[in-house]
Short mmCIF file of C-alpha atoms in Angstrom, two decimals:
data_model
loop_
_atom_site.label_atom_id
_atom_site.label_comp_id
_atom_site.label_asym_id
_atom_site.label_seq_id
_atom_site.Cartn_x
_atom_site.Cartn_y
_atom_site.Cartn_z
CA MET A 1 79.41 77.80 96.36
CA SER A 2 78.42 75.36 94.16
CA VAL A 3 79.27 75.17 90.49
CA GLU A 4 77.42 72.81 87.62
CA ALA A 5 78.04 72.76 84.26
CA ARG A 6 77.39 69.71 81.79
CA LEU A 7 76.65 68.67 78.26
CA GLU A 8 73.36 67.54 77.39
CA LEU A 9 72.82 65.43 74.40
CA GLU A 10 68.98 64.76 74.54
CA ALA A 11 66.16 67.56 75.32
CA LEU A 12 66.92 69.95 77.67
CA ASP A 13 63.93 70.96 80.19
CA ALA A 14 64.65 74.59 81.29
CA GLY A 15 61.74 74.54 83.45
CA ALA A 16 62.67 71.55 85.41
CA GLU A 17 66.36 72.89 85.64
CA LEU A 18 64.89 76.11 87.58
CA ALA A 19 62.54 74.02 89.72
CA ARG A 20 65.40 72.20 90.71
CA PHE A 21 67.81 74.64 90.87
CA ILE A 22 65.57 76.76 93.25
CA SER A 23 64.28 74.05 95.42
CA GLY A 24 64.93 74.36 98.82
CA ARG A 25 66.62 77.68 98.57
CA THR A 26 65.95 79.74 101.57
CA GLU A 27 69.53 81.86 101.95
CA ASP A 28 69.44 83.30 98.15
CA GLY A 29 66.67 86.00 97.51
CA ALA A 30 67.68 86.03 94.11
CA VAL A 31 67.65 83.64 90.83
CA VAL A 32 68.13 85.03 87.60
CA SER A 33 68.10 82.24 84.57
CA PHE A 34 68.78 82.46 80.99
CA THR A 35 67.24 80.10 78.38
CA GLY A 36 68.47 80.34 74.83
CA LEU A 37 66.01 78.68 72.13
CA ALA A 38 66.83 77.54 68.70
CA ARG A 39 65.05 79.88 66.29
CA LYS A 40 63.28 79.11 63.31
CA ARG A 41 64.83 82.40 61.18
CA GLY A 42 68.69 82.12 60.75
CA GLY A 43 70.88 85.26 60.81
CA ASP A 44 70.35 85.57 57.14
CA GLY A 45 66.72 85.53 57.32
CA ASN A 46 66.47 82.43 55.82
CA THR A 47 64.21 79.40 57.80
CA VAL A 48 66.34 77.05 59.54
CA GLU A 49 65.36 73.47 59.71
CA ARG A 50 68.03 72.04 62.31
CA LEU A 51 70.46 73.55 64.07
CA ARG A 52 73.63 71.43 64.71
CA LEU A 53 76.15 72.07 67.58
CA ASP A 54 79.31 69.75 66.95
CA TRP A 55 81.40 69.40 70.33
CA HIS A 56 84.76 67.70 71.50
CA PRO A 57 84.10 64.90 73.87
CA VAL A 58 86.65 66.76 76.37
CA MET A 59 87.34 70.37 75.39
CA THR A 60 83.52 71.28 75.46
CA GLU A 61 82.45 70.27 78.68
CA ARG A 62 85.64 71.47 80.24
CA SER A 63 85.02 74.70 78.50
CA LEU A 64 81.54 75.41 80.32
CA ILE A 65 82.94 74.36 83.43
CA GLU A 66 85.57 76.75 83.46
CA LEU A 67 83.14 79.44 82.23
CA ALA A 68 81.05 78.97 85.04
CA GLU A 69 83.51 78.56 87.65
CA ALA A 70 85.22 82.03 86.47
CA THR A 71 81.48 83.19 86.88
CA ALA A 72 81.23 82.16 90.22
CA GLY A 73 84.63 83.68 91.21
CA ARG A 74 84.01 87.11 89.45
CA PHE A 75 80.83 87.91 90.92
CA GLY A 76 80.63 85.93 94.54
CA VAL A 77 77.32 84.25 93.88
CA SER A 78 75.97 81.41 95.53
CA ASP A 79 75.44 78.96 92.69
CA VAL A 80 75.85 79.01 89.08
CA LEU A 81 74.23 76.38 86.88
CA ALA A 82 75.17 75.82 83.10
CA VAL A 83 73.52 73.80 80.88
CA HIS A 84 74.32 72.85 77.27
CA ARG A 85 72.88 71.14 74.71
CA ALA A 86 75.02 69.43 71.71
CA GLY A 87 74.02 67.86 68.52
CA GLU A 88 71.03 68.16 66.30
CA ILE A 89 68.41 70.87 67.46
CA ALA A 90 64.96 71.60 66.42
CA PRO A 91 63.62 75.48 66.37
CA GLY A 92 61.91 75.96 69.68
CA GLU A 93 64.25 73.82 71.43
CA THR A 94 66.06 74.78 74.11
CA ILE A 95 70.12 75.28 73.54
CA VAL A 96 71.44 76.54 76.60
CA PHE A 97 70.04 77.45 79.84
CA VAL A 98 71.75 78.91 82.97
CA ALA A 99 70.65 79.95 86.27
CA VAL A 100 72.75 82.13 88.78
CA ALA A 101 71.58 82.35 92.61
CA SER A 102 72.65 85.23 94.92
CA PRO A 103 71.44 86.94 97.90
CA HIS A 104 71.06 90.01 96.06
CA ARG A 105 69.76 90.39 92.57
CA ARG A 106 72.01 92.83 91.36
CA GLN A 107 74.61 90.41 91.42
CA ALA A 108 72.62 87.97 89.92
CA PHE A 109 71.80 89.63 86.91
CA GLN A 110 75.39 90.75 85.96
CA ALA A 111 76.64 87.18 86.59
CA ALA A 112 74.42 85.15 84.27
CA ASP A 113 74.82 88.42 81.73
CA TYR A 114 78.49 87.85 81.91
CA LEU A 115 78.28 84.04 81.56
CA MET A 116 76.27 84.13 78.49
CA ASP A 117 78.29 86.87 76.85
CA ARG A 118 81.41 84.62 77.65
CA LEU A 119 79.70 81.16 76.49
CA LYS A 120 78.59 82.84 73.17
CA THR A 121 82.25 83.52 72.29
CA GLU A 122 84.35 80.85 74.01
CA ALA A 123 82.13 78.03 74.60
CA MET A 124 83.58 75.04 72.40
CA PHE A 125 80.96 74.90 70.01
CA TRP A 126 81.14 74.63 66.49
CA LYS A 127 77.50 75.75 65.35
CA HIS A 128 75.89 74.96 61.90
CA GLU A 129 72.41 76.37 60.49
CA ARG A 130 70.44 73.98 57.98
CA GLY A 131 67.90 75.45 55.66
CA SER A 132 65.57 74.36 53.10
CA SER A 133 68.41 74.81 50.42
CA SER A 134 71.62 75.35 51.98
CA GLY A 135 73.88 75.18 55.19
CA ARG A 136 76.21 77.47 57.05
CA TRP A 137 78.47 78.13 60.19
CA ILE A 138 77.47 80.09 62.67
CA GLU A 139 79.91 82.32 64.38
CA PRO A 140 79.72 85.27 67.29
CA THR A 141 78.21 88.16 65.50
CA GLU A 142 80.06 91.62 66.25
CA GLN A 143 77.17 92.47 68.84
CA ASP A 144 78.68 89.08 70.47
CA ARG A 145 82.24 90.19 69.96
CA ALA A 146 81.10 93.84 71.62
CA ASP A 147 78.95 92.30 74.48
CA ARG A 148 81.76 90.06 75.53
CA ALA A 149 84.14 93.26 75.38
CA ARG A 150 81.88 95.09 77.97
CA TRP A 151 83.64 92.93 80.82
CA SER A 152 87.22 93.99 81.41
CA ASP A 153 89.04 90.31 81.42
CA MET B 1 108.72 58.95 62.20
CA ILE B 2 105.07 59.08 63.80
CA ARG B 3 101.83 58.91 63.19
CA LEU B 4 99.17 61.15 64.46
CA SER B 5 95.83 61.02 64.25
CA ILE B 6 94.38 64.62 63.64
CA SER B 7 91.17 66.00 63.71
CA PHE B 8 89.05 68.96 62.49
CA TYR B 9 86.22 70.65 63.98
CA GLY B 10 84.05 73.18 62.71
CA GLU B 11 83.90 74.74 59.26
CA ILE B 12 87.31 73.77 58.36
CA ALA B 13 85.84 70.00 58.82
CA ASP B 14 83.73 70.72 55.92
CA ARG B 15 87.02 71.07 53.78
CA LEU B 16 89.40 68.70 55.25
CA GLY B 17 87.19 65.53 57.10
CA ARG B 18 86.57 65.28 60.57
CA GLU B 19 89.82 63.20 60.89
CA ARG B 20 92.79 62.27 59.45
CA VAL B 21 95.73 59.87 60.42
CA MET B 22 99.05 61.29 58.98
CA ALA B 23 102.81 59.80 59.26
CA PHE B 24 105.77 62.40 59.52
CA ALA B 25 109.60 61.41 59.21
CA ALA B 26 110.66 63.15 62.23
CA ASP B 27 110.56 61.46 66.05
CA ASP B 28 108.30 64.87 67.15
CA ILE B 29 107.32 67.90 65.53
CA THR B 30 105.58 71.07 66.42
CA VAL B 31 102.00 72.02 65.94
CA GLY B 32 103.20 74.65 63.58
CA GLU B 33 105.11 72.19 61.41
CA ILE B 34 102.13 70.24 61.23
CA ARG B 35 100.01 73.00 60.07
CA ALA B 36 102.62 73.84 57.04
CA GLU B 37 102.83 70.18 56.18
CA LEU B 38 99.42 69.89 55.75
CA ALA B 39 98.80 73.09 53.62
CA GLN B 40 101.37 71.54 51.48
CA GLN B 41 99.94 68.44 51.00
CA ASP B 42 96.68 69.76 50.31
CA GLU B 43 95.18 72.79 48.76
CA ALA B 44 92.16 72.81 50.95
CA ALA B 45 94.21 72.56 54.01
CA ALA B 46 95.72 75.82 53.30
CA VAL B 47 93.25 77.69 55.72
CA LEU B 48 95.14 75.76 58.59
CA LEU B 49 97.52 78.62 58.06
CA LYS B 50 95.23 81.20 59.05
CA PRO B 51 95.82 82.50 62.74
CA GLN B 52 91.92 82.25 63.29
CA ILE B 53 92.17 78.35 63.39
CA ARG B 54 93.78 77.04 66.71
CA ALA B 55 94.98 73.88 67.80
CA ALA B 56 95.05 71.58 70.54
CA VAL B 57 97.00 68.58 72.00
CA ASP B 58 95.77 66.12 74.10
CA SER B 59 92.52 68.21 74.60
CA ARG B 60 94.72 71.35 75.74
CA VAL B 61 94.79 74.61 73.43
CA VAL B 62 98.55 75.26 72.53
CA GLY B 63 100.20 77.81 70.26
CA ASP B 64 102.48 76.70 66.78
CA GLU B 65 105.50 75.85 69.22
CA ALA B 66 104.07 73.25 71.03
CA SER B 67 105.69 69.79 69.97
CA VAL B 68 103.87 66.54 69.41
CA LYS B 69 104.91 63.18 69.91
CA ALA B 70 103.56 59.85 69.16
CA GLY B 71 100.44 59.06 70.51
CA GLN B 72 99.13 62.65 71.02
CA GLU B 73 96.00 63.82 69.41
CA VAL B 74 95.89 66.92 67.37
CA VAL B 75 92.88 69.00 67.13
CA PHE B 76 92.52 72.16 64.72
CA PHE B 77 89.48 73.80 64.94
CA SER B 78 87.64 77.06 63.47
CA ILE B 79 86.20 79.67 65.36
CA VAL B 80 83.87 78.19 68.42
CA SER B 81 80.17 79.91 69.28
CA GLY B 82 78.04 78.64 72.37
CA GLY B 83 75.32 79.78 73.53
CA MET C 1 53.77 91.57 71.67
CA SER C 2 51.98 90.33 75.05
CA VAL C 3 52.18 91.47 78.34
CA GLU C 4 50.85 89.26 81.28
CA ALA C 5 50.59 89.99 85.03
CA ARG C 6 48.90 88.69 87.50
CA LEU C 7 48.86 88.33 91.30
CA GLU C 8 48.95 84.77 92.75
CA LEU C 9 47.55 83.86 95.94
CA GLU C 10 48.42 80.02 96.27
CA ALA C 11 52.13 78.92 95.43
CA LEU C 12 53.98 80.25 92.71
CA ASP C 13 55.52 77.38 90.62
CA ALA C 14 58.71 79.06 89.13
CA GLY C 15 59.39 76.17 86.83
CA ALA C 16 56.07 75.39 85.45
CA GLU C 17 56.23 79.26 84.71
CA LEU C 18 59.24 78.84 82.85
CA ALA C 19 58.27 75.80 80.91
CA ARG C 20 54.92 77.58 79.80
CA PHE C 21 56.92 80.84 78.75
CA ILE C 22 59.21 79.12 76.49
CA SER C 23 56.48 76.61 75.36
CA GLY C 24 56.24 76.97 71.18
CA ARG C 25 58.37 79.99 71.08
CA THR C 26 60.51 79.83 67.84
CA GLU C 27 61.26 83.59 66.67
CA ASP C 28 62.57 84.64 70.18
CA GLY C 29 65.79 83.25 70.90
CA ALA C 30 66.44 84.80 74.41
CA VAL C 31 64.31 84.56 77.31
CA VAL C 32 65.37 85.92 80.86
CA SER C 33 63.70 85.05 84.08
CA PHE C 34 63.74 86.20 87.70
CA THR C 35 62.62 84.30 90.72
CA GLY C 36 62.54 86.16 93.96
CA LEU C 37 62.61 83.92 96.78
CA ALA C 38 61.46 84.36 100.68
CA ARG C 39 64.69 84.30 102.99
CA LYS C 40 65.18 82.51 105.70
CA ARG C 41 67.29 85.57 107.26
CA GLY C 42 65.60 88.90 107.28
CA GLY C 43 67.11 92.32 106.37
CA ASP C 44 67.97 92.39 109.84
CA GLY C 45 69.78 89.25 110.40
CA ASN C 46 67.04 87.48 112.31
CA THR C 47 65.39 84.62 111.64
CA VAL C 48 61.88 84.97 109.33
CA GLU C 49 59.57 82.97 110.13
CA ARG C 50 56.64 83.93 107.63
CA LEU C 51 56.70 86.96 105.22
CA ARG C 52 53.31 88.40 104.68
CA LEU C 53 52.43 90.62 101.29
CA ASP C 54 49.32 92.55 102.03
CA TRP C 55 47.50 93.72 98.57
CA HIS C 56 45.04 95.95 97.51
CA PRO C 57 42.25 94.47 95.73
CA VAL C 58 42.19 96.64 92.51
CA MET C 59 45.32 98.47 92.95
CA THR C 60 48.13 96.19 93.33
CA GLU C 61 47.39 93.68 90.42
CA ARG C 62 46.69 97.31 88.39
CA SER C 63 50.30 98.17 89.36
CA LEU C 64 51.88 94.57 88.00
CA ILE C 65 50.29 95.32 84.85
CA GLU C 66 51.28 98.66 84.44
CA LEU C 67 55.19 98.06 85.09
CA ALA C 68 55.30 94.97 82.97
CA GLU C 69 53.71 97.21 80.08
CA ALA C 70 55.93 99.83 80.60
CA THR C 71 58.86 97.37 80.22
CA ALA C 72 57.48 95.69 77.15
CA GLY C 73 57.15 99.53 75.55
CA ARG C 74 60.10 100.75 76.96
CA PHE C 75 62.70 97.78 75.43
CA GLY C 76 60.53 96.49 72.40
CA VAL C 77 60.73 92.88 73.67
CA SER C 78 58.48 90.12 72.59
CA ASP C 79 56.92 88.96 75.59
CA VAL C 80 56.57 89.87 79.19
CA LEU C 81 55.07 87.54 82.32
CA ALA C 82 55.09 89.14 85.91
CA VAL C 83 53.51 86.82 88.60
CA HIS C 84 53.59 87.94 92.25
CA ARG C 85 52.74 86.45 95.03
CA ALA C 86 50.55 87.61 97.91
CA GLY C 87 49.28 86.71 101.35
CA GLU C 88 51.13 84.37 103.76
CA ILE C 89 54.70 83.33 102.35
CA ALA C 90 57.06 80.41 103.74
CA PRO C 91 61.09 81.24 103.51
CA GLY C 92 62.17 79.01 100.19
CA GLU C 93 58.64 79.82 98.43
CA THR C 94 58.84 81.97 95.47
CA ILE C 95 57.42 85.68 96.09
CA VAL C 96 57.87 87.02 92.21
CA PHE C 97 58.47 85.56 88.80
CA VAL C 98 59.46 87.75 85.84
CA ALA C 99 60.20 86.64 82.58
CA VAL C 100 61.11 88.52 79.26
CA ALA C 101 61.47 87.16 75.48
CA SER C 102 63.42 88.97 72.78
CA PRO C 103 65.02 87.97 69.27
CA HIS C 104 68.23 88.99 71.25
CA ARG C 105 69.51 88.55 74.73
CA ARG C 106 70.48 92.10 75.51
CA GLN C 107 67.27 93.50 75.63
CA ALA C 108 65.96 90.72 77.83
CA PHE C 109 68.53 90.67 80.03
CA GLN C 110 67.86 94.69 80.40
CA ALA C 111 64.30 94.65 80.34
CA ALA C 112 64.00 92.11 83.24
CA ASP C 113 66.49 93.81 85.42
CA TYR C 114 64.22 96.93 84.85
CA LEU C 115 61.36 95.22 85.53
CA MET C 116 62.52 94.04 88.93
CA ASP C 117 63.96 97.23 89.95
CA ARG C 118 60.51 99.05 89.34
CA LEU C 119 58.54 95.95 91.06
CA LYS C 120 60.93 96.48 94.14
CA THR C 121 60.22 100.17 94.67
CA GLU C 122 56.80 100.62 92.80
CA ALA C 123 54.13 97.02 92.89
CA MET C 124 51.70 97.92 95.35
CA PHE C 125 52.64 95.62 97.97
CA TRP C 126 53.09 96.16 101.77
CA LYS C 127 55.48 93.23 103.09
CA HIS C 128 55.73 92.43 106.90
CA GLU C 129 58.15 89.94 108.22
CA ARG C 130 57.56 87.78 111.34
CA GLY C 131 60.40 86.24 113.14
CA SER C 132 60.24 84.32 116.45
CA SER C 133 59.49 87.38 118.70
CA SER C 134 58.73 90.18 116.29
CA GLY C 135 57.79 91.96 113.46
CA ARG C 136 58.75 94.57 110.92
CA TRP C 137 57.50 96.16 107.76
CA ILE C 138 59.97 95.76 104.98
CA GLU C 139 60.63 99.01 102.74
CA PRO C 140 62.35 99.50 99.81
CA THR C 141 66.31 99.40 100.65
CA GLU C 142 68.75 102.11 99.80
CA GLN C 143 69.93 99.82 97.15
CA ASP C 144 66.81 99.00 95.84
CA ARG C 145 66.26 103.18 95.51
CA ALA C 146 69.66 103.36 93.77
CA ASP C 147 68.79 100.47 91.06
CA ARG C 148 65.65 102.20 90.27
CA ALA C 149 66.91 105.45 89.74
CA ARG C 150 69.56 103.91 86.93
CA TRP C 151 66.78 104.07 84.36
CA SER C 152 66.03 107.62 83.55
CA ASP C 153 62.26 107.61 84.03
CA MET D 1 26.84 115.44 105.46
CA ILE D 2 28.78 112.08 104.34
CA ARG D 3 30.26 108.89 105.64
CA LEU D 4 32.70 107.60 104.07
CA SER D 5 35.11 104.22 104.45
CA ILE D 6 38.84 104.69 104.91
CA SER D 7 41.43 101.88 104.64
CA PHE D 8 44.87 101.93 105.77
CA TYR D 9 47.56 99.83 104.27
CA GLY D 10 50.79 99.05 105.32
CA GLU D 11 52.68 100.09 108.59
CA ILE D 12 50.21 102.85 109.43
CA ALA D 13 47.21 99.97 109.46
CA ASP D 14 49.27 98.88 112.69
CA ARG D 15 48.40 102.29 114.37
CA LEU D 16 45.20 103.00 112.59
CA GLY D 17 43.59 99.65 112.04
CA ARG D 18 42.53 98.32 108.49
CA GLU D 19 39.41 100.15 108.06
CA ARG D 20 37.37 102.99 109.51
CA VAL D 21 33.75 104.26 108.75
CA MET D 22 33.68 108.34 109.50
CA ALA D 23 31.10 110.88 109.22
CA PHE D 24 31.88 114.35 108.01
CA ALA D 25 29.89 117.59 108.32
CA ALA D 26 30.15 118.75 104.80
CA ASP D 27 28.87 117.41 101.45
CA ASP D 28 32.48 116.94 100.03
CA ILE D 29 36.04 117.23 101.36
CA THR D 30 39.39 117.15 100.31
CA VAL D 31 41.82 114.15 100.75
CA GLY D 32 44.08 116.91 102.74
CA GLU D 33 41.07 117.43 104.89
CA ILE D 34 40.51 114.05 105.78
CA ARG D 35 44.04 113.76 107.00
CA ALA D 36 43.70 116.91 108.97
CA GLU D 37 40.39 115.57 110.42
CA LEU D 38 41.59 112.25 111.22
CA ALA D 39 45.14 113.53 112.53
CA GLN D 40 42.89 115.89 115.23
CA GLN D 41 41.10 113.48 116.47
CA ASP D 42 43.17 110.57 117.25
CA GLU D 43 46.92 111.03 118.22
CA ALA D 44 48.20 107.68 116.35
CA ALA D 45 46.77 109.55 113.40
CA ALA D 46 49.17 112.08 113.27
CA VAL D 47 51.16 109.58 110.89
CA LEU D 48 48.95 110.47 108.22
CA LEU D 49 50.53 114.48 107.93
CA LYS D 50 53.44 112.89 106.56
CA PRO D 51 54.09 113.25 102.74
CA GLN D 52 55.42 109.54 102.27
CA ILE D 53 51.88 108.51 103.28
CA ARG D 54 50.15 108.37 100.11
CA ALA D 55 46.12 108.42 99.29
CA ALA D 56 43.94 107.09 96.81
CA VAL D 57 40.38 107.75 96.36
CA ASP D 58 38.35 104.64 94.37
CA SER D 59 41.57 102.80 93.65
CA ARG D 60 43.15 106.08 91.91
CA VAL D 61 46.17 107.49 93.42
CA VAL D 62 45.49 111.14 94.27
CA GLY D 63 46.98 114.15 95.94
CA ASP D 64 45.56 116.46 98.72
CA GLU D 65 43.52 118.36 96.73
CA ALA D 66 41.23 115.81 95.44
CA SER D 67 37.76 115.95 96.54
CA VAL D 68 36.02 112.95 97.90
CA LYS D 69 32.13 112.70 97.63
CA ALA D 70 29.81 110.21 99.26
CA GLY D 71 30.05 106.47 98.14
CA GLN D 72 33.65 106.95 97.56
CA GLU D 73 36.64 104.68 99.05
CA VAL D 74 39.10 106.61 100.32
CA VAL D 75 42.35 104.43 100.90
CA PHE D 76 45.82 105.77 103.04
CA PHE D 77 49.01 103.78 102.58
CA SER D 78 52.81 103.84 103.88
CA ILE D 79 55.42 103.18 101.21
CA VAL D 80 54.91 100.25 99.09
CA SER D 81 57.69 97.07 98.37
CA GLY D 82 56.94 94.47 96.15
CA GLY D 83 59.62 91.54 94.44
#
C-alpha cells in the first residue's frame, strides 16, 4: 500500500497525474479519480476572477498526508494519491486531484468519495474568492458538512 | 518576559494582519491567555474569543489550556476548507 | 449536457481522455473518473496472459451510448464520457474509462458509480480470459449483480 | 424457403462457431422456432434453449415470438459483461 499526498504551488495536471498513477498497474482493476476545478461562478452566483488558497508551511501538507492515510487505512485500498493546489488559481484550473486504486471498484469509489468529503472540511486551507468588485472567504457548506457526517468517524 | 510570533490564517487575517510579534510579561502563557490578551488590546481581536477560531503551537493544533514558551510559534486560524 | 460514448479498438489513454474532458471546463467543479484496468490475476486466481473482449458491430457501441445517456438523464450531470476497449487487451492496459462532470461532487460520484455498475452487467461485450494453459469466459460476478441491484431501475 | 445468417457471441460461439447460414422451409419463422430447429439438428445447440441465451434480429434484442424474414440477421448471445 502506498500513500502520496503533496501540495502543488504551480499548475496541477490531472491527466498527467492519472496517467502516472495507473502506469504499470496490473494488480488493481479499479482506479477512481476526482478532479476539483475552480468554477467561474462563485457560491454567491457572482463571477469569480481569482480563487486564492492560503496554506500553512507545515500543517497544510501534513493534513493532506493524514487524510490520505486515514482513507487508505479505512478502506484497505492499494494506493491513494492526493495532490492539492495552493496559491492563486484561475477559473478552469484544477484545485485538487485525488486517485484511489483497488482490486475492486466499490472500495475505490467509496475511498475517493470519503477522502473528498474529508478534504472539503478538514484540509488546512483558507479559501478566498475574488470577483470584479468584492471578495469573500469560502467555508465548507451545509452540504459539505452533511456529506462528511455520512461517515461514522 | 517572552516575545512570541503570532500569525493569523483565513478570515481573521483580514482583520488582524498576517503576523504580529508580541511581548508578554510572564515566562509562559497559555493559548487562552493569549486570546484574552489580544482581545483586550485590540477591538478587532475579539474574534479570537470565538470557539471556531482554533490555535496551533509549533504546528500542532492545541486547546486553550496549552502553554506556550519563548521561541514557539503560535497560529490562530479561521475555519478551514479544502477541495 | 453532452454525452459521448465510443468503442476503442486501439490503446485507450485514460490520462489523455481525462485531460481532454476537463479542458476549458469552468462551470463544473467536480469531475469523477473511473479507469478499469486489465488485471494480471484472473477471477480464478490464475495468471492472465490476454483478455479478449468480443463485440457486436452495431449493438455494442449502441449499448454504451444508451447507458451513458441513461446516466446523464438520471443524475442531471453536465457531461458523461464513456470509452470502452474491445479486442485483445494485455494486463495493465485500460479496458474502460468513464468520466462525469457536474457542478457538485455528490452527483458526479453517484453517476460514475451507477454507470460502471450498469456497464459491468449490461454493456454488450463477451469477455474471455486466456491463461498459460486454459481459457474461460467471464460473466458478471454476484457482487456485480448486487451492485447493479442497488439502483432502483 | 428462406436462408438466414445466424451468428453466435460469447461462450456459445465456442460450441457453435461464430456464424452459420441456414435454410428453413417456411417463408418466415420465429426466433423460438430457430432455437428449436438448431437444437434438433445439433446436440451442442441445445444450449440455445436456455433462457439466458438472448437473441437479436437486425441488431435489436427480441423475444422468442419475434418473426424473422429473409435477409434479416439473427444473433444469439451468451451473458454480456463489460467494464
